[in-house]
Coordinates of C-alpha atoms in Angstrom, one line a residue:
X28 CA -9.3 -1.0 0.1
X29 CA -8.2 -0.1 -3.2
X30 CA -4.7 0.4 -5.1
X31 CA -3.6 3.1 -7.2
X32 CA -1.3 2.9 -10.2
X33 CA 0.3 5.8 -11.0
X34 CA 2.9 6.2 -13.7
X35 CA 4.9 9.1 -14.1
X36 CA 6.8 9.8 -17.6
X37 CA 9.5 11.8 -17.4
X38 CA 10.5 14.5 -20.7
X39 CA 13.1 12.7 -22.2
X40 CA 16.0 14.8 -20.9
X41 CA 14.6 15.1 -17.1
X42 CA 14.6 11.5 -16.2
X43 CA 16.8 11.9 -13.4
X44 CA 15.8 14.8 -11.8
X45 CA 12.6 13.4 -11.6
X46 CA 14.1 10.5 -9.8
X47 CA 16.2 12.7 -8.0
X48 CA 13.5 14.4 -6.7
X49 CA 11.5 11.3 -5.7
X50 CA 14.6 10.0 -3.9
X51 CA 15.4 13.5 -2.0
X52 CA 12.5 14.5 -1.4
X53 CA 9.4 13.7 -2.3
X54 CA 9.1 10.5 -1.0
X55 CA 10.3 12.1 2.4
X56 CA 6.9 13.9 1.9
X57 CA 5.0 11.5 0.9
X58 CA 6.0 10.0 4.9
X59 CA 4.9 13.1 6.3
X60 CA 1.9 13.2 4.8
X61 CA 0.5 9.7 5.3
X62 CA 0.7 7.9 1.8
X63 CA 0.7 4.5 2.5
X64 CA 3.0 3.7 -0.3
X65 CA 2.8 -0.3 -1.4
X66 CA 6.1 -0.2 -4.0
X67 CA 7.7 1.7 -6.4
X68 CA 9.9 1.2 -9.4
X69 CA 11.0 2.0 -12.6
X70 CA 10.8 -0.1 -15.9
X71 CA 13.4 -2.0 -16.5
X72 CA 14.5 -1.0 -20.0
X73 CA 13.5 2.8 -19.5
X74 CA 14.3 5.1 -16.8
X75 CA 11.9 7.8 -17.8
X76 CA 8.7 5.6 -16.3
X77 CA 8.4 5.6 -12.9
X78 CA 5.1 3.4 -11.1
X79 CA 4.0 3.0 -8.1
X80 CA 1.6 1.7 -5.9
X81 CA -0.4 3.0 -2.9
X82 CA -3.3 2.2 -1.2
X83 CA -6.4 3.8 -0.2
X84 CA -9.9 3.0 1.6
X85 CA -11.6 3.8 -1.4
X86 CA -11.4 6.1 -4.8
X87 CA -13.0 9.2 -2.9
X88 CA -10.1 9.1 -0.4
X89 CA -7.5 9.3 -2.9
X90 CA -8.9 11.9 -5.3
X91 CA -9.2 14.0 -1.7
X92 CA -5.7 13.0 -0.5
X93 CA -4.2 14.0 -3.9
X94 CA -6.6 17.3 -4.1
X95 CA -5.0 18.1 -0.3
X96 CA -1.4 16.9 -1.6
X97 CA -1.2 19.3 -5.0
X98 CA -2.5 22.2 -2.3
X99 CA 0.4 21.5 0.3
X100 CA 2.8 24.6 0.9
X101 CA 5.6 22.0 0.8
X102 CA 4.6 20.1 -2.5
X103 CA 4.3 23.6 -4.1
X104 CA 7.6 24.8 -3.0
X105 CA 9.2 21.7 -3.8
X106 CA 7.6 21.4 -7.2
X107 CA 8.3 24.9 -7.9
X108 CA 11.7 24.8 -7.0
X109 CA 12.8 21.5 -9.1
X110 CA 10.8 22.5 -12.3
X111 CA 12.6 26.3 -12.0
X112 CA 14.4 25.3 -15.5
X113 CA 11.1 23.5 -16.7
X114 CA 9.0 21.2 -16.7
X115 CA 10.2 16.8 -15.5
X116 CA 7.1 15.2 -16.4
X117 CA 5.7 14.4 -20.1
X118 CA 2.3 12.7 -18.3
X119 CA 0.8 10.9 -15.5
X120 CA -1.3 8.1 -15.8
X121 CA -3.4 6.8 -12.6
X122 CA -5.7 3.5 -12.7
X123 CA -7.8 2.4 -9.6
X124 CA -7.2 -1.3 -8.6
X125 CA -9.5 -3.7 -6.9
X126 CA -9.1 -7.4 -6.3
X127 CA -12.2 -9.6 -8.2
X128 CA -14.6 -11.4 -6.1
X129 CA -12.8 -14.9 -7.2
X130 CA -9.7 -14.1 -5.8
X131 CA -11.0 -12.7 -2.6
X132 CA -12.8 -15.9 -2.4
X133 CA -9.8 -17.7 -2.3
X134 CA -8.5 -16.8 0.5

């Protein structure tokens, strides 16, 4: 198993319709479509980065799931819809996490 990273900055002035549209909707898709979502916040001292975590069996599963995700009817209809005034996100960021051999060891 692996965990992905992903960070999400938000253009300065579209900070919270990016969170609004994590918290109405897409995280209601992301249920539909299987993410097993570990956690998800945003930094403490800036509301325009947004992380979260979610796991996969390896990094070919989650380039596929996010290739099948970005090609969903509902993601495109959604994304379309909230970005009809522009663009919400500056960049994304996504780094692959495993656990080192010492700390599996340890359990």
């Amino acid at each position: 198993m692996i965990l992905e990273l992903r960070e999400y900055v938000a253009l300065p002035d579209r900070a919270e319709d990016l969170h609004r549209r994590f918290g109405e909707e897409t995280l209601d898709l992301f249920d539909e479509v299987g993410l097993d979502l570990r956690g998800f916040w945003h930094a403490a001292d800036e509301r325009r980065r947004i992380v979260y975590l979610c796991a996969f069996a390896d990094v070919a599963v989650a380039v596929a799931f996010w290739e099948a995700f970005r090609a969903d009817p509902r993601w495109i209809a959604l994304k379309e819809r909230t970005e009809a005034t522009g663009p919400l996100i500056e960049k994304i960021e996504s780094t692959y996490l495993v656990e080192p051999d010492y700390v599996v060891a340890r359990r």
